[in-house]
Structure formats: structure tokens, C-alpha cells
Tab-separated table of C-alpha atoms in Angstrom:
chain	number	residue	atom	x	y	z
A	1283	MET	CA	-8.145	-21.678	-2.183
A	1284	ALA	CA	-9.983	-18.434	-1.388
A	1285	PRO	CA	-8.573	-16.422	1.532
A	1286	ARG	CA	-10.583	-16.231	4.743
A	1287	PRO	CA	-12.761	-13.098	5.160
A	1288	TYR	CA	-11.026	-10.295	7.028
A	1289	TRP	CA	-14.302	-8.555	7.934
A	1290	LYS	CA	-18.008	-9.396	7.738
A	1291	GLY	CA	-20.935	-7.002	7.846
A	1292	TYR	CA	-23.513	-5.306	5.626
A	1293	LEU	CA	-23.486	-3.147	2.511
A	1294	LYS	CA	-26.275	-0.574	2.605
A	1295	LEU	CA	-27.552	1.831	-0.054
A	1296	SER	CA	-30.749	3.648	0.876
A	1297	LEU	CA	-33.219	0.815	1.593
A	1298	VAL	CA	-31.132	-1.916	-0.057
A	1299	THR	CA	-29.015	-3.963	2.360
A	1300	CYS	CA	-27.076	-7.178	1.895
A	1301	PRO	CA	-24.524	-9.163	3.935
A	1302	VAL	CA	-20.970	-8.862	2.583
A	1303	SER	CA	-17.431	-9.956	3.420
A	1304	LEU	CA	-14.130	-8.179	2.948
A	1305	THR	CA	-10.772	-9.714	2.028
A	1306	PRO	CA	-7.430	-7.892	1.597
A	1307	ALA	CA	-6.574	-7.555	-2.096
A	1308	THR	CA	-2.834	-7.748	-1.355
A	1309	THR	CA	-0.749	-10.051	0.813
A	1310	GLU	CA	2.640	-10.019	2.490
A	1311	ALA	CA	2.444	-13.689	3.478
A	1312	ASN	CA	5.388	-14.573	1.246
A	1313	LYS	CA	7.690	-11.906	2.653
A	1314	VAL	CA	10.624	-13.010	4.770
A	1315	ARG	CA	10.019	-11.998	8.393
A	1316	PHE	CA	12.582	-12.166	11.167
A	1317	GLN	CA	12.183	-12.644	14.908
A	1318	THR	CA	14.509	-11.142	17.488
A	1319	ILE	CA	16.394	-13.993	19.169
A	1320	ASN	CA	18.538	-14.168	22.304
A	1321	LYS	CA	21.847	-15.274	20.763
A	1322	ALA	CA	23.015	-16.881	24.018
A	1323	THR	CA	19.943	-19.144	24.443
A	1324	GLY	CA	18.316	-19.225	21.014
A	1325	ASN	CA	14.981	-18.207	22.570
A	1326	PRO	CA	12.687	-15.514	21.106
A	1327	VAL	CA	12.833	-12.100	22.793
A	1328	ARG	CA	9.608	-10.652	24.212
A	1329	SER	CA	9.122	-6.870	24.317
A	1330	ARG	CA	7.403	-4.984	27.142
A	1331	TYR	CA	6.432	-1.375	27.746
A	1332	VAL	CA	8.485	0.329	30.456
A	1333	ASP	CA	8.113	3.728	32.065
A	1334	ALA	CA	10.465	6.207	30.393
A	1335	GLU	CA	11.500	7.683	33.771
A	1336	THR	CA	11.410	4.786	36.254
A	1337	ASN	CA	12.287	1.979	33.783
A	1338	LYS	CA	9.704	-0.203	35.538
A	1339	PRO	CA	7.272	-2.369	33.499
A	1340	VAL	CA	3.913	-0.681	32.809
A	1341	GLU	CA	0.843	-2.624	33.901
A	1342	ASP	CA	-1.916	-0.094	33.098
A	1343	GLU	CA	-1.646	1.627	29.688
A	1344	VAL	CA	-3.885	4.499	28.529
A	1345	ARG	CA	-3.928	6.767	25.474
A	1346	GLY	CA	-2.519	10.256	25.776
A	1347	TYR	CA	-2.185	13.257	23.473
A	1348	GLU	CA	0.879	15.468	23.954
A	1349	THR	CA	-0.220	19.097	24.308
A	1350	GLU	CA	3.268	20.397	25.117
A	1351	PRO	CA	6.605	18.752	25.976
A	1352	ASP	CA	6.091	16.099	28.682
A	1353	LYS	CA	2.439	17.098	29.212
A	1354	HIS	CA	-0.395	14.877	27.982
A	1355	VAL	CA	-4.171	14.848	27.964
A	1356	ILE	CA	-5.491	11.371	28.779
A	1357	ILE	CA	-8.304	10.068	26.533
A	1358	GLU	CA	-10.460	7.270	27.951
A	1359	ASP	CA	-11.848	4.392	25.875
A	1360	GLU	CA	-15.416	5.578	26.528
A	1361	GLU	CA	-14.588	8.982	25.028
A	1362	LEU	CA	-13.175	7.354	21.905
A	1363	GLU	CA	-16.252	5.158	21.531
A	1364	ALA	CA	-18.525	8.203	21.811
A	1365	VAL	CA	-17.099	9.768	18.630
A	1366	ALA	CA	-16.886	6.519	16.650
A	1367	LEU	CA	-19.328	5.259	14.037
A	1368	GLU	CA	-22.688	4.123	15.408
A	1369	SER	CA	-22.313	0.814	13.585
A	1370	THR	CA	-18.982	-0.871	13.012
A	1371	ARG	CA	-20.594	-3.557	10.863
A	1372	THR	CA	-22.299	-1.551	8.120
A	1373	ILE	CA	-20.853	0.098	5.004
A	1374	ASP	CA	-23.519	2.739	4.474
A	1375	ILE	CA	-22.917	4.472	1.127
A	1376	ASP	CA	-23.982	8.071	1.677
A	1377	ARG	CA	-22.774	9.666	-1.589
A	1378	PHE	CA	-21.309	9.010	-5.021
A	1379	VAL	CA	-18.664	10.847	-7.037
A	1380	PRO	CA	-17.452	10.464	-10.661
A	1381	ALA	CA	-15.093	7.480	-10.856
A	1382	ASP	CA	-12.285	9.504	-12.455
A	1383	SER	CA	-12.435	12.386	-9.974
A	1384	ILE	CA	-10.377	10.788	-7.170
A	1385	GLU	CA	-6.630	10.932	-7.845
A	1386	TRP	CA	-4.484	7.893	-7.037
A	1387	ILE	CA	-2.650	9.754	-4.269
A	1388	TRP	CA	-5.776	9.465	-2.085
A	1389	TYR	CA	-5.826	5.657	-2.390
A	1390	ASP	CA	-4.451	3.717	0.583
A	1391	SER	CA	-5.161	-0.052	0.865
A	1392	PRO	CA	-7.344	-2.217	-1.431
A	1393	TYR	CA	-9.814	-4.910	-0.354
A	1394	TYR	CA	-12.132	-7.219	-2.267
A	1395	LEU	CA	-15.785	-6.847	-1.286
A	1396	MET	CA	-18.192	-9.687	-2.133
A	1397	PRO	CA	-21.669	-10.960	-1.195
A	1398	ASP	CA	-21.564	-13.203	1.857
A	1399	ASP	CA	-24.314	-15.625	0.820
A	1400	GLU	CA	-26.470	-16.571	-2.172
A	1401	VAL	CA	-29.426	-14.442	-1.032
A	1402	ALA	CA	-27.195	-11.329	-1.050
A	1403	GLN	CA	-26.029	-11.815	-4.637
A	1404	GLU	CA	-28.905	-9.982	-6.340
A	1405	ALA	CA	-28.803	-6.866	-4.125
A	1406	PHE	CA	-25.003	-6.778	-4.364
A	1407	ALA	CA	-25.111	-7.071	-8.174
A	1408	VAL	CA	-27.672	-4.260	-8.494
A	1409	ILE	CA	-25.489	-1.847	-6.495
A	1410	ARG	CA	-22.344	-2.850	-8.416
A	1411	GLU	CA	-23.937	-2.603	-11.874
A	1412	ALA	CA	-25.607	0.731	-11.086
A	1413	MET	CA	-22.238	2.239	-10.170
A	1414	ALA	CA	-20.665	0.819	-13.341
A	1415	LYS	CA	-23.510	2.162	-15.492
A	1416	THR	CA	-23.312	5.668	-14.034
A	1417	GLY	CA	-19.489	5.782	-13.981
A	1418	THR	CA	-19.443	6.535	-10.269
A	1419	VAL	CA	-17.844	5.188	-7.103
A	1420	GLY	CA	-19.405	5.099	-3.658
A	1421	ILE	CA	-18.017	6.957	-0.630
A	1422	SER	CA	-18.579	5.670	2.887
A	1423	ARG	CA	-16.883	5.045	6.233
A	1424	LEU	CA	-15.825	1.815	7.888
A	1425	VAL	CA	-14.087	0.678	11.070
A	1426	LEU	CA	-11.097	-1.565	10.347
A	1427	SER	CA	-8.688	-2.700	13.055
A	1428	ARG	CA	-10.387	-0.330	15.508
A	1429	ARG	CA	-9.705	2.646	13.267
A	1430	GLU	CA	-12.403	4.530	11.393
A	1431	ARG	CA	-11.545	4.925	7.721
A	1432	ALA	CA	-13.012	6.786	4.764
A	1433	VAL	CA	-13.553	4.241	1.978
A	1434	MET	CA	-14.310	4.199	-1.746
A	1435	LEU	CA	-16.262	1.400	-3.453
A	1436	GLU	CA	-15.336	0.728	-7.081
A	1437	PRO	CA	-17.103	-1.891	-9.286
A	1438	ARG	CA	-14.603	-4.408	-10.663
A	1439	GLY	CA	-15.715	-7.395	-12.710
A	1440	LYS	CA	-18.136	-9.522	-10.684
A	1441	GLY	CA	-17.168	-7.858	-7.423
A	1442	ILE	CA	-16.331	-4.515	-5.821
A	1443	VAL	CA	-12.925	-3.196	-4.808
A	1444	LEU	CA	-13.038	-1.239	-1.563
A	1445	TRP	CA	-10.186	1.243	-1.151
A	1446	THR	CA	-9.430	2.847	2.175
A	1447	LEU	CA	-8.755	6.536	1.516
A	1448	ARG	CA	-6.324	8.941	3.107
A	1449	TYR	CA	-7.889	11.807	5.022
A	1450	GLY	CA	-7.590	15.383	3.775
A	1451	ASP	CA	-4.840	16.348	6.221
A	1452	GLU	CA	-2.733	13.319	5.194
A	1453	VAL	CA	-2.182	14.410	1.579
A	1454	ARG	CA	0.337	17.190	1.025
A	1455	ASP	CA	-0.192	19.858	-1.612
A	1456	PRO	CA	2.059	19.001	-4.608
A	1457	GLU	CA	2.547	22.714	-5.307
A	1458	ASP	CA	4.565	23.002	-2.090
A	1459	ALA	CA	6.864	20.158	-3.161
A	1460	PHE	CA	7.295	21.242	-6.809
A	1461	LYS	CA	7.462	25.025	-6.381
A	1462	ASP	CA	11.265	25.219	-6.881
A	1463	ILE	CA	11.282	23.195	-10.123
A	1464	ASP	CA	12.043	25.214	-13.244
A	1465	GLY	CA	8.954	25.306	-15.452
A	1466	ALA	CA	10.841	26.029	-18.682
A	1467	LYS	CA	9.861	23.950	-21.734
A	1468	SER	CA	12.180	21.172	-22.929
A	1469	ASP	CA	14.238	21.319	-26.103
A	1470	PRO	CA	12.002	19.849	-28.872
A	1471	LYS	CA	14.840	17.675	-30.226
A	1472	LEU	CA	15.607	16.214	-26.807
A	1473	LEU	CA	11.892	15.683	-26.173
A	1474	SER	CA	11.531	13.811	-29.469
A	1475	MET	CA	14.512	11.593	-28.692
A	1476	ILE	CA	13.458	10.718	-25.147
A	1477	THR	CA	9.967	9.943	-26.481
A	1478	THR	CA	11.565	7.465	-28.869
A	1479	VAL	CA	13.456	5.848	-25.984
A	1480	ILE	CA	10.219	5.501	-23.986
A	1481	GLU	CA	8.368	3.991	-26.950
A	1482	ASP	CA	11.168	1.453	-27.503
A	1483	MET	CA	11.162	0.490	-23.806
A	1484	THR	CA	7.371	0.200	-23.478
A	1485	THR	CA	6.057	-3.347	-22.860
A	1486	PRO	CA	2.734	-4.806	-21.659
A	1487	TRP	CA	2.233	-4.685	-17.897
A	1488	SER	CA	3.091	-7.819	-15.924
A	1489	GLY	CA	3.388	-8.470	-12.219
A	1490	SER	CA	6.884	-9.853	-12.876
A	1491	LEU	CA	8.040	-6.272	-13.547
A	1492	VAL	CA	7.763	-5.532	-9.822
A	1493	ARG	CA	9.208	-8.738	-8.358
A	1494	ASP	CA	11.335	-8.391	-5.215
A	1495	PRO	CA	14.894	-9.669	-5.851
A	1496	VAL	CA	15.903	-8.951	-2.232
A	1497	GLN	CA	13.214	-11.294	-0.911
A	1498	GLU	CA	14.202	-13.954	-3.422
A	1499	ARG	CA	17.837	-13.748	-2.335
A	1500	LEU	CA	16.873	-13.923	1.341
A	1501	GLN	CA	14.870	-17.069	0.631
A	1502	GLU	CA	17.942	-18.607	-0.999
A	1503	ILE	CA	20.135	-17.706	1.992
A	1504	ILE	CA	17.611	-19.111	4.461
A	1505	GLU	CA	17.236	-22.335	2.475
A	1506	SER	CA	21.013	-22.645	2.239
A	1507	LYS	CA	21.427	-22.205	5.995
A	1508	ARG	CA	18.573	-24.569	6.661
A	1509	LYS	CA	20.372	-27.307	4.757
A	1510	LYS	CA	23.672	-26.317	6.438
A	1511	GLN	CA	25.352	-26.047	3.098
A	1512	ALA	CA	27.972	-23.411	2.618
A	1513	LYS	CA	27.373	-21.375	-0.482
A	1514	LYS	CA	30.429	-19.870	-2.106
A	1515	PRO	CA	30.057	-16.203	-3.057
A	1516	ARG	CA	30.179	-15.520	-6.749
A	1517	LYS	CA	33.385	-13.858	-7.913
A	1518	THR	CA	33.039	-10.836	-10.104
A	1519	ALA	CA	34.846	-11.214	-13.417
A	1520	LYS	CA	37.815	-8.906	-13.845
A	1521	GLY	CA	36.897	-5.765	-15.657
A	1522	SER	CA	33.156	-6.498	-15.475
A	1523	GLU	CA	32.418	-3.696	-13.023
A	1524	PRO	CA	30.711	-0.744	-14.704
A	1525	GLU	CA	32.733	2.384	-15.097
A	1526	PRO	CA	31.785	5.210	-12.754
A	1527	PRO	CA	29.575	7.740	-14.511
A	1528	ASN	CA	31.120	10.965	-15.703
A	1529	ASN	CA	29.687	14.006	-13.974
A	1530	VAL	CA	29.571	15.878	-17.267
A	1531	VAL	CA	27.030	14.162	-19.536
A	1532	ASN	CA	26.041	15.154	-23.044
A	1533	ILE	CA	22.326	14.324	-22.951
A	1534	MET	CA	22.059	14.253	-26.748
A	1535	ASP	CA	24.817	11.603	-27.022
A	1536	ALA	CA	23.292	9.601	-24.169
A	1537	LEU	CA	19.883	9.589	-25.868
A	1538	LYS	CA	21.395	8.523	-29.179
A	1539	ARG	CA	23.115	5.592	-27.472
A	1540	SER	CA	19.895	4.650	-25.646
A	1541	ILE	CA	17.886	4.590	-28.886
A	1542	SER	CA	20.599	2.558	-30.598
A	1543	GLN	CA	20.715	0.005	-27.768
A	1544	GLU	CA	16.935	-0.418	-27.696
A	1545	LYS	CA	16.844	-0.986	-31.466
A	1546	LYS	CA	19.587	-3.656	-31.152
A	1547	LYS	CA	17.596	-5.400	-28.394
A	1548	LYS	CA	14.452	-5.450	-30.536
A	1549	SER	CA	16.297	-6.762	-33.602
């Protein structure tokens, strides 16, 4: 069953326009979510905004920007609307860039973009195939959840993947983070050995490689409690606990053992 559209509007390139719909490419529907409960009554707890000074409930909330400690400039809704996109329902592609020129660190959230009716299919396909043929992706802006986002449109199979992008001031310069790392070259022998380890451990990609064991365990606990069945904790076998690692490690010996273990696994 296809998920319900998250957003509906129009895709526009120059004079070509077609109705489209947007669906999140990822989901957290299967994640375990907890509610805050009043232990005495078993009822859900409801949160409210209160004034930080008077502790009284707030009835009229506005947006404020802190200019200095405890001093704020109030921004009205009309002022926010004045600087927003003219149309919140149109993805107007205003430029293209080479598909391989945007690094992954700029990517934020993925969505699937698709034609919204049969009439739109031809115009949608022309835009998608033209991007694929030229090796480019489209750059535009879009309002999602009342927030204006920069977006990238990437052809993918029969559809288009729309990525929201981080803004320029949201991405830190990696040089600042890595400046204290020693840039000396690695020992060729060690490099050769660790390369062998990587090659032995390389497998085809599968979504099962990034499963969430914590969520799976929580589901088991919840199901157990739901059935009111006590589950005995597993006892750890004597002597099965791993030995604490030695602070002084001979990397050459460790690599030799790693290569040996990987070869035994493969055989």
C-alpha cells in the first residue's frame, strides 16, 4: 500500500508545469514511542507553556529573537509571511548543477516526488529524463512544515528524489575539525595489512546491516509485559565475558589476528 502524499503542488521548469505529490522516503512508524503517564492515575500527562518568571500558563504566544540576555525582539506572523516564498505550492527549478558536485554532508531529508495524475506523467518524465541525460540535479526552494527549505531534485528510476538541503551556515568547515590531526603518511606494511582486513570484511550492501537491535529488544519487552508474562533474564556463562583490552596494543599483531580470523570465517 502506497503511503499517503505528504505534500501536493506543482513542479515547474521554465514554461513546463505539472502537478506533483511528495512522500517521505523514510519512516519512523515502526519505532517504539513512549508517552509520559501519571503513575498514580495511569492517565497521559499534558504539557503546557508557562511563564518562566510568574509560572502562570501562557495564553498568547509570539515569536521572539534574543538580542541580549533576557531581551527579545518580537517578530509578528505578518513579518514572517512577508519574507517567505510567494508560492508555497510550487517547486520552481531555477538552476541546475552537476550531480556529483554536492557532497553528502549537505543532504538533509529525502522525499519521493511523483506525478499527481496521468496528465502530468509526460511533463514529469521529460524533466526527469533531461536531468538524467545531462548528469545534473535541480536546485529550488520549498515550504515544508511552515519552514522554507533549499531542495535538490535528483532523477531516480521512474521518479525523482527530492532532498532538503542544509543551508550554508549549517555546515561546519571540516578543516576546523581536522586541523589537529597528524597528516603523516601511514606505514606501508600496516596500510597493506589493514587493506586486506577491509577486503575480507567487505560484503554487498543490505538494509539488514543497519537494523536497530535496541528497538527490537524494546518490542520484545513490551510484548512480554502486554501478555503479563515474566521473562527470566539470561544468565551469562561463566568466563564468557570478554577480557578487558590492554592499553598497550601491537597493531601489527592485531592486524595479523584480524586477517587470520576473517580467513577462517570465509573458509
